[in-house]
Coordinates of C-alpha atoms in Angstrom, one line a residue:
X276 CA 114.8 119.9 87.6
X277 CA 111.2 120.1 88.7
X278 CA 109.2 117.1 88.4
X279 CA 106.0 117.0 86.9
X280 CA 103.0 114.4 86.4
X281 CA 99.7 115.5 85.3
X282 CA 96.9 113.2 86.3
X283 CA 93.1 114.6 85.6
X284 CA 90.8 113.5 87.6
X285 CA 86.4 113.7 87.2
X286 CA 84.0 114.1 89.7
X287 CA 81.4 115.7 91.5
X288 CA 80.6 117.8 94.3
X289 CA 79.3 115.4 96.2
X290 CA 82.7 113.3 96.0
X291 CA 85.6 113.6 94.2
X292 CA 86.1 116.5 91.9
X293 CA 87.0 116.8 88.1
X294 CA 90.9 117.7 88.7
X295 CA 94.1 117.2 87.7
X296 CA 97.0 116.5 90.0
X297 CA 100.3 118.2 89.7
X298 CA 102.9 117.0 91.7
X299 CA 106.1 119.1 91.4
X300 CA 107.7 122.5 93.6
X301 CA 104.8 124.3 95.0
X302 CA 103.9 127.9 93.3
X303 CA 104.1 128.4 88.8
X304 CA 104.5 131.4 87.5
X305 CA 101.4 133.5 86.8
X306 CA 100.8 136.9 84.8
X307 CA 101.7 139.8 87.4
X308 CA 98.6 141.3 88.8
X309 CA 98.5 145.3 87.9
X310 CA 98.8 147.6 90.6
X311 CA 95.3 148.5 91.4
X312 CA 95.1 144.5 92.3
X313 CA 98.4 145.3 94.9
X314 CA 96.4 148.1 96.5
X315 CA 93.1 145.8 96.8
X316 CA 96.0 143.1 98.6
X317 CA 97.3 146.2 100.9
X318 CA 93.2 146.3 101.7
X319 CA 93.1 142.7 102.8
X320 CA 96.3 143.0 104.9
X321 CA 94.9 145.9 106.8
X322 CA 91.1 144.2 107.7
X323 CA 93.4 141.2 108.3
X324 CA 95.5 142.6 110.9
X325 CA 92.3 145.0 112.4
X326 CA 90.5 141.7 112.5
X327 CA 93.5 140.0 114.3
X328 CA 93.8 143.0 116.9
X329 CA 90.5 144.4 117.4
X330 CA 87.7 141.3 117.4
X331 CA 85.9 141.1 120.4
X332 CA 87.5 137.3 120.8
X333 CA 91.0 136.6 119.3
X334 CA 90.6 134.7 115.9
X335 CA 92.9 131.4 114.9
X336 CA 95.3 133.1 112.4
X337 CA 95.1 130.0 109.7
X338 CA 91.5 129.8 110.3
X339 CA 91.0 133.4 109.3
X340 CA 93.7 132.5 106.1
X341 CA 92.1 129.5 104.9
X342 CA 88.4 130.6 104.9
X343 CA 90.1 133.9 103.1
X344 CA 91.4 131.7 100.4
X345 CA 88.3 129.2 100.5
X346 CA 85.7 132.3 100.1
X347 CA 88.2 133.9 97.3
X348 CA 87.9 130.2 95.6
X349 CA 84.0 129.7 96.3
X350 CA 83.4 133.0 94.4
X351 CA 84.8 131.3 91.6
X352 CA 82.5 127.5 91.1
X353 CA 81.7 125.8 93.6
X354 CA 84.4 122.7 92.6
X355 CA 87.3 125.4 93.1
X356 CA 88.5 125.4 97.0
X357 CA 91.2 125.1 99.0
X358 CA 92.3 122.3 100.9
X359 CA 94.4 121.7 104.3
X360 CA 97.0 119.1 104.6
X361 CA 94.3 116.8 106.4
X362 CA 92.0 117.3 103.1
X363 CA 94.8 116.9 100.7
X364 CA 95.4 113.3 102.4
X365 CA 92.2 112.7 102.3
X366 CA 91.9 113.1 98.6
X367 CA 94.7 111.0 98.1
X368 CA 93.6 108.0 99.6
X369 CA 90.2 108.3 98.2
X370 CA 92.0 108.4 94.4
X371 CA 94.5 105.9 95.4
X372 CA 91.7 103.4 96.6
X373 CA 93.6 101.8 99.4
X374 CA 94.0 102.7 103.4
X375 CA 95.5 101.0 106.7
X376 CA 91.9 100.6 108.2
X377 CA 90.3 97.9 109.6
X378 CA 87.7 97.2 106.6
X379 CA 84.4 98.0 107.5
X380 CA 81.3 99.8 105.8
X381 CA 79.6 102.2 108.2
X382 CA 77.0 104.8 108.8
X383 CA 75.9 106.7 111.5
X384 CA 72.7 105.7 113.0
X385 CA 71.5 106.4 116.7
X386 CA 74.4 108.6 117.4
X387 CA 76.5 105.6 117.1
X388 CA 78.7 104.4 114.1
X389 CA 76.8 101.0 112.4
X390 CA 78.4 98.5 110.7
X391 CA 77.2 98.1 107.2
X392 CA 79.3 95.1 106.3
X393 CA 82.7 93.5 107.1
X394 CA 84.4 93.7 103.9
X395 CA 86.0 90.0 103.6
X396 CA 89.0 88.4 104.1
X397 CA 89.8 92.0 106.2
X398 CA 90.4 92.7 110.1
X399 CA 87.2 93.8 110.8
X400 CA 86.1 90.5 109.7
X401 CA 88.8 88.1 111.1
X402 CA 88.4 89.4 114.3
X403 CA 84.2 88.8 114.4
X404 CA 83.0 92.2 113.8
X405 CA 79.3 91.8 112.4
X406 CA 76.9 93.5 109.8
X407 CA 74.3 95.4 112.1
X408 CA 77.3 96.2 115.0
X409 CA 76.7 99.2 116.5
X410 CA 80.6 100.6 117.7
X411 CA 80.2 102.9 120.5
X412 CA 83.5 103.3 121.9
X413 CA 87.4 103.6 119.6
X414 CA 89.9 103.2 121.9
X415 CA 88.0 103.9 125.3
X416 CA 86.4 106.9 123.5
X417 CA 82.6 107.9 123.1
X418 CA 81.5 107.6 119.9
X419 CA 78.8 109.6 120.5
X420 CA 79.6 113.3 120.1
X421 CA 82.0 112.4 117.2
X422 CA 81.3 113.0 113.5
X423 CA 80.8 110.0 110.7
X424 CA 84.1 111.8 109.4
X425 CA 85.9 111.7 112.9
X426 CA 85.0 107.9 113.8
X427 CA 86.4 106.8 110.2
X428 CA 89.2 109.3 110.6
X429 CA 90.0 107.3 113.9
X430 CA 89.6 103.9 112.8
X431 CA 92.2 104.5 109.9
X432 CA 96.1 104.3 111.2
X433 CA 99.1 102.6 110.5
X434 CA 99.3 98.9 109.4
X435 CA 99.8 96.7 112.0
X436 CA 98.9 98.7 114.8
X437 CA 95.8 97.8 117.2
X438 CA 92.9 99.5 118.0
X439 CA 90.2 98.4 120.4
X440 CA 86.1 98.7 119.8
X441 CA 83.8 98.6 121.9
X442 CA 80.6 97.0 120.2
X443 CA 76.8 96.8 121.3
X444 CA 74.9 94.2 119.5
X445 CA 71.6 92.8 119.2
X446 CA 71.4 89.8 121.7
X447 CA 74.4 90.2 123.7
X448 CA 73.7 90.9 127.2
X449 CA 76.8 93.3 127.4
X450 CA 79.3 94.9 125.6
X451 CA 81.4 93.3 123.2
X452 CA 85.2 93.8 123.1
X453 CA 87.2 93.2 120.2
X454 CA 90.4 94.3 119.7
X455 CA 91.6 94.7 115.6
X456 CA 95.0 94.7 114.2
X457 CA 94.9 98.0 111.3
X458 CA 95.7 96.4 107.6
X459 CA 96.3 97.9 104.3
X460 CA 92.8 97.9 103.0
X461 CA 91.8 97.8 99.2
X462 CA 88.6 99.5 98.5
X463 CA 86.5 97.4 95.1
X464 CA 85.9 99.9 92.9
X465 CA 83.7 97.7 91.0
X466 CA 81.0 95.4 92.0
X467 CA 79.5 92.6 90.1
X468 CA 77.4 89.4 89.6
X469 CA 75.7 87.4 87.3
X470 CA 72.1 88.0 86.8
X471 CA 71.5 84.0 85.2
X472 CA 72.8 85.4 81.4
X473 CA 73.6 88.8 82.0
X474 CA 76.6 90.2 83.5
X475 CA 76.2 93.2 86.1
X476 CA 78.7 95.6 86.7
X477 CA 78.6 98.4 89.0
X478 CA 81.4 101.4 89.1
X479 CA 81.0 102.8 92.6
X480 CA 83.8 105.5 91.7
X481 CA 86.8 106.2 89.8
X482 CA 90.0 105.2 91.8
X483 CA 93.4 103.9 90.9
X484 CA 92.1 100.6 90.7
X485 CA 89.1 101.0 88.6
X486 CA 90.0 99.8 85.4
X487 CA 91.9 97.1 87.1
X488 CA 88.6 95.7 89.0
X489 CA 86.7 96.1 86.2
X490 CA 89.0 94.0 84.0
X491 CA 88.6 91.4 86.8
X492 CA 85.2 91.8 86.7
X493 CA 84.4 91.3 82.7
X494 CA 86.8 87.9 83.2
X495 CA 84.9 86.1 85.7
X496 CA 81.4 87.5 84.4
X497 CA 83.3 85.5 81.2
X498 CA 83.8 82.3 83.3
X499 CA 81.0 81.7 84.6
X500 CA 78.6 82.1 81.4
X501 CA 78.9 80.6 78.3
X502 CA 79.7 82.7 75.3
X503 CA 76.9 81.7 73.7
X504 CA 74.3 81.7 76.2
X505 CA 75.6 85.5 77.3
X506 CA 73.0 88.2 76.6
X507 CA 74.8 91.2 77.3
X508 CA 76.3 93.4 80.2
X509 CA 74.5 96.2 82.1
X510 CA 77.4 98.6 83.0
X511 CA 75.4 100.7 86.3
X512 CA 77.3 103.8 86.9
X513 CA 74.1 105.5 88.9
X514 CA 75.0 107.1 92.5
X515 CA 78.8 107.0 91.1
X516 CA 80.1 111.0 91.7
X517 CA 83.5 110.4 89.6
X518 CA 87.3 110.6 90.0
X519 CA 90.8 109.8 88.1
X520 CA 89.6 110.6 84.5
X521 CA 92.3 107.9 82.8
X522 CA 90.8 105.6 84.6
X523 CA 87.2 107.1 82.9
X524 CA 89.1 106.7 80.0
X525 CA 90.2 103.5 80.3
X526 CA 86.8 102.1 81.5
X527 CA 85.4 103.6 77.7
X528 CA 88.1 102.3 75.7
X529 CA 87.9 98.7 77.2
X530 CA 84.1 98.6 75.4
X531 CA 85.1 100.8 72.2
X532 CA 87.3 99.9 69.4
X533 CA 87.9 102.9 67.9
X534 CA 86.7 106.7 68.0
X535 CA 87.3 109.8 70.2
X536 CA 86.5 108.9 74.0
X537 CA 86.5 112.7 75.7
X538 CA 88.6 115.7 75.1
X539 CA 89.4 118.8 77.4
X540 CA 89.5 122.2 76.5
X541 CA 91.6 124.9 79.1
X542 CA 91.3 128.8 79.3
X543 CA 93.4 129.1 75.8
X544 CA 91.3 127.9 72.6
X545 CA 95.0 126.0 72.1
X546 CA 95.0 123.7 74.9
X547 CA 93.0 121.2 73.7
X548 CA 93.8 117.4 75.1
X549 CA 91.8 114.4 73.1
X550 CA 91.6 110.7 74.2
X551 CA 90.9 108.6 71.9
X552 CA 90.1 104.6 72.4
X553 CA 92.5 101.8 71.1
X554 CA 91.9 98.8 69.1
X555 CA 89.6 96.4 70.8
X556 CA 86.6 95.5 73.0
X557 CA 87.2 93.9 75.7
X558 CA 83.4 92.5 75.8
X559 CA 83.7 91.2 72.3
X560 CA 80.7 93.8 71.0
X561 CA 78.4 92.0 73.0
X562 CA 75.6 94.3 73.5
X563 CA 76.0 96.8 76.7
X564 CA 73.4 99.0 78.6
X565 CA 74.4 101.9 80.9
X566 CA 72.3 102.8 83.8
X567 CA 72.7 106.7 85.0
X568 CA 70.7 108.8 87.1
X569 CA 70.7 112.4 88.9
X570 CA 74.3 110.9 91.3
X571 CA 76.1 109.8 87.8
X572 CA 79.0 112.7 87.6
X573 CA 81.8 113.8 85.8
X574 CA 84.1 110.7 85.4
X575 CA 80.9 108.7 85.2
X576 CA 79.7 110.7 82.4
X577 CA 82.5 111.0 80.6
X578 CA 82.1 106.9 79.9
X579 CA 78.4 107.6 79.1
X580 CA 78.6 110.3 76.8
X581 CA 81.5 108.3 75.1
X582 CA 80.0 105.3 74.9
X583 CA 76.3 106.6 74.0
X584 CA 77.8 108.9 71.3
X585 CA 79.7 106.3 69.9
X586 CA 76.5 104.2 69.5
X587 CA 78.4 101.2 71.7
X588 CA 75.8 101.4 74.4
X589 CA 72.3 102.5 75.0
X590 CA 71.9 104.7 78.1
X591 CA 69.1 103.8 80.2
X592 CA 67.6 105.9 83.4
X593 CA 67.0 109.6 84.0
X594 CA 69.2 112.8 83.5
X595 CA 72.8 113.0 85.0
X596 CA 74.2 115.3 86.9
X597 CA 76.0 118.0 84.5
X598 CA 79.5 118.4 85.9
X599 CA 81.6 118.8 82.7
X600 CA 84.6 120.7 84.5
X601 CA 88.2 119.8 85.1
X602 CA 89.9 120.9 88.3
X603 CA 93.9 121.1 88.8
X604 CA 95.2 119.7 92.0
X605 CA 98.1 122.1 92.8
X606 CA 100.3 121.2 95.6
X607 CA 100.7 123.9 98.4
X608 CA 103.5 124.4 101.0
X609 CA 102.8 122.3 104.3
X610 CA 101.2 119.5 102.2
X611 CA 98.0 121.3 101.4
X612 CA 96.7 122.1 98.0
X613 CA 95.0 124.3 96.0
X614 CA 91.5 122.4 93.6
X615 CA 91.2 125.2 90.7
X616 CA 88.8 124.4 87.8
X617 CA 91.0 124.9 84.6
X618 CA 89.3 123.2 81.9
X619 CA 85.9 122.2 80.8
X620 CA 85.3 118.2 79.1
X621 CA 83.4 117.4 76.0
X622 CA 81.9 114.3 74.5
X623 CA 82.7 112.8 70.9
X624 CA 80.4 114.7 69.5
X625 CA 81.7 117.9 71.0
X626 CA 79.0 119.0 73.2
X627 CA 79.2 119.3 76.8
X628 CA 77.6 118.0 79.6
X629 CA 78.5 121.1 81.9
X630 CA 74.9 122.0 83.9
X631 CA 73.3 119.8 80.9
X632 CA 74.3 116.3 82.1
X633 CA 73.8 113.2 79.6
X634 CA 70.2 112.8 78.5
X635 CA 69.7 108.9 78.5
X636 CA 68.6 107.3 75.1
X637 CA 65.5 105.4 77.2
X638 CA 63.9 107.1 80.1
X639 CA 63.1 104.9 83.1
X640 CA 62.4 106.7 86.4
X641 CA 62.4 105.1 89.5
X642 CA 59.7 105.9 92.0
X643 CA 60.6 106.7 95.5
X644 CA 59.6 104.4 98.3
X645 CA 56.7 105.8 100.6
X646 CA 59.4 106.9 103.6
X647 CA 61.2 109.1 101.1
X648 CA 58.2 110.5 98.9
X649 CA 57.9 114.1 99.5
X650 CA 61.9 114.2 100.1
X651 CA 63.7 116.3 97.1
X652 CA 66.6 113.8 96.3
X653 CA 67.4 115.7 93.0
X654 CA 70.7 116.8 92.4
X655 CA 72.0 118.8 89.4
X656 CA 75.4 120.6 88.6
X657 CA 73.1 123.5 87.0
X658 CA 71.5 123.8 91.0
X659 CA 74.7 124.5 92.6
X660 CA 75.3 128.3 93.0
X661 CA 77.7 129.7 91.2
X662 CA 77.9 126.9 88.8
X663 CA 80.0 127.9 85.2
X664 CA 77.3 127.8 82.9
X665 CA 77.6 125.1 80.6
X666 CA 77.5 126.0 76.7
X667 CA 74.9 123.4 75.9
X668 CA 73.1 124.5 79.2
X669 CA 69.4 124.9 78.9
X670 CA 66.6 126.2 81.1
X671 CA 65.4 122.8 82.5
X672 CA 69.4 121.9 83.6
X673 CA 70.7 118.5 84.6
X674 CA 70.3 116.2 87.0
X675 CA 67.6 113.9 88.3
X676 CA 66.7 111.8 91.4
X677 CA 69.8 110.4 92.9
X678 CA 67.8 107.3 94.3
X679 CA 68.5 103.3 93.8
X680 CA 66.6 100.7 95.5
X681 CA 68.8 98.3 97.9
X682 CA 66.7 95.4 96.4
X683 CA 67.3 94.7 92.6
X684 CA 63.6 93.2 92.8
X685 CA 62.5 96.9 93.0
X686 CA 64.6 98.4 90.2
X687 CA 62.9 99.7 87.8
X688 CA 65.8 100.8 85.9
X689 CA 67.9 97.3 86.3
X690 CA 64.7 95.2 85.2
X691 CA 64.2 97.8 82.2
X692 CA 67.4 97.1 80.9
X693 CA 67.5 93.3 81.8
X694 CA 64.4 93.2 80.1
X695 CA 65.9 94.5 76.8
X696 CA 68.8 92.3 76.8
X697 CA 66.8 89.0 76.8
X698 CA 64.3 90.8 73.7
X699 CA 61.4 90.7 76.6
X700 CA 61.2 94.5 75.9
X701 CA 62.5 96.4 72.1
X702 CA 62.9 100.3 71.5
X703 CA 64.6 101.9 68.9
X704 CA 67.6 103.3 70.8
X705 CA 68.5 99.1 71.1
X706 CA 70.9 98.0 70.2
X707 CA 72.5 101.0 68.9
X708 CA 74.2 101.0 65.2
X709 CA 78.0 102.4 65.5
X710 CA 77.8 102.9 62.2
X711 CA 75.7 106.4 63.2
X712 CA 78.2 107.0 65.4
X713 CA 77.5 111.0 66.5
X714 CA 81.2 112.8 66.2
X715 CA 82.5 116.2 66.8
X716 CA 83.2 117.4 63.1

């Protein structure tokens, strides 16, 4: 018997994509395609095979397939596509939120790959790798001339195999080698601290382990203030591009007590999914503000548009990104897979977000430093070409800046909310009444 599990999945374009997976037998059955759709297949055979004997260089056969299928797909939205086996596994360990790595944050600066941070308590840290490194060789080989994509790619293996760097750093008169043992590495969905009597809580995406993380997150937040000299918590899902939507789900229902949290609606008027939040509130209604901007998407606004129309939060920032679309992992032969949007999301009040995005209760925008002023660091689902358009959609479509300053002293949007926890600032969207609760009827 084939085995099925459906797990839907949120996200943007930018990361990962609102999906669901199937895992099961490749290939479903489908309605048969009429003949005039055969003859237009006959069509495609024949440029195929022209293309294959006649172009002035010969073509890779599975490069000319796969960016077939992916232009078939992209003429759909651009969150449909196709993707190889290397892709698939790529998706998977983004979602599953674990990796044998080594446990570094990088970027590529200089041509060379820069350390971030050591994550701690990870190889990369035990064996003295520093924040500021620049890695220029992986194993004897030139970083240079390599992709962010590529490095990482490289520096991910097997547990408990080695792999050597070669590091250039700032005061050391030569190269630095360091050889690392690979380790299973778990990725923290969810970063916090306590601002004095405020708890801060940021959702960096939606993985396996979100909910999990966040849990952990509300409990120490718990320990280390009092009850009673606790404000409130800010819950800062800005720059966060989505993923696993029950773990979206989740996140909602550990702040609500009751009420529908999001519900999904395929191509038949039928197929209609709800989720709806259990007894329960994890924060004990202490008052909560969300923090969004032009990089919150999909799985991120699913827990906005929940919690804002449920009057449990006040939404703070500027306009989200508009990605109200579900996509359908679909396991191909050869370990590829097929990402096909089937289904659009709505909020409890039945509106959606597609190419709308969440409009936040108190706008706060957050100017640009002088380096990035005249830089256009909006993004918006209703910008992306192709883009379903969204039923709600209007002429001024979603999204906002996708900017956050790397110093909370220069937050606009942080200190805003902070401000209104402690009663330094009031407005009428605070605190929010769930009695006026804003539901799909």
């Amino acid at each position: 018997m084939m085995r099925k599990l459906s797990l839907l999945i949120a996200g943007a374009l930018m990361g990962a994509s609102a999906m669901s997976l199937v895992y099961g037998a490749p290939g479903s059955t489908a309605n048969a395609a009429g003949s005039e759709t055969y003859k237009q297949l006959a069509i495609f055979g024949d440029i195929f095979e022209r293309v294959r004997a006649q172009y002035v260089t010969p073509p890779d056969d599975k490069s000319l397939v796969e960016n077939a299928i992916n232009g078939m797909l992209a003429s759909l939205d651009p969150h449909s596509s196709y993707m190889n086996a290397e892709q698939a596994q790529d998706m998977r360990v983004q979602t599953k939120g674990e990796f044998g790595g080594l446990g570094i944050e990088v970027t590529m600066e200089n041509d060379l790959v820069k350390v971030i941070t050591p994550i701690d308590d990870t190889p990369a840290a035990k064996a003295g790798v520093l924040a500021g490194d620049y890695i220029a060789k992986i194993d004897g080989e030139e970083v240079r001339g390599l992709t962010l994509n590529d490095a990482v790619e490289k520096m991910r293996g097997l547990v408990n195999t080695p792999i050597k760097l070669t590091i250039l750093r700032q005061g050391a008169d030569k190269p630095i080698e360091l050889t690392v043992v690979r380790d299973i590495i778990k990725v923290k969905a969810v970063k916090f601290r306590v601002e004095n009597d405020i708890g801060y809580m940021k959702i960096t995406s939606f993985t396996e382990k979100t909910y999990d993380d966040l849990e952990n997150a509300i409990d120490t937040i718990k320990k280390q203030v009092p009850n009673d000299k606790l404000k409130g918590y800010v819950l800062d899902l800005r720059l966060n591009p989505g993923g696993l939507l029950d773990q979206a789900v989740s996140v909602s229902d550990a702040f609500l007590d009751r009420g529908e949290i999001v519900s999904t609606r395929g191509r038949d008027p039928k197929d209609v999914t709800r989720f709806d939040a259990k007894a329960g509130d994890d924060i004990g209604a202490k008052p909560l503000i969300v923090l969004v901007n032009g990089g919150s998407a999909s799985a991120s606004e699913i827990v906005a548009g929940a919690l804002q129309d449920l009057r449990r939060a006040t939404v703070v920032g500027t306009q989200s990104f508009g990605k109200g679309s579900v996509q359908t992992i679909i396991p191909l032969g050869e370990n590829g897979a097929l990402r096909l949007t089937t289904a659009l999301y709505y909020t409890p009040s039945g509106k959606s977000i597609q190419g709308k995005g969440i409009t936040p209760d108190i706008k706060v925008d957050q100017p640009l430093p002088p380096e990035l002023q005249g830089r256009d660091l909006t993004r918006g689902e209703s910008d992306l070409k192709g883009h379903i358009k969204g039923a709600d959609e209007g002429e001024t479509g979603s999204g906002s800046a996708a900017y956050v300053p790397p110093d909370p002293k220069d937050d606009l949007q942080l200190i805003y909310a902070e401000q209104l926890l402690r009663g330094q600032k009031t407005d009428p969207a605070f605190p929010p009444n769930p009695e006026k609760a804003v539901l799909n009827q």
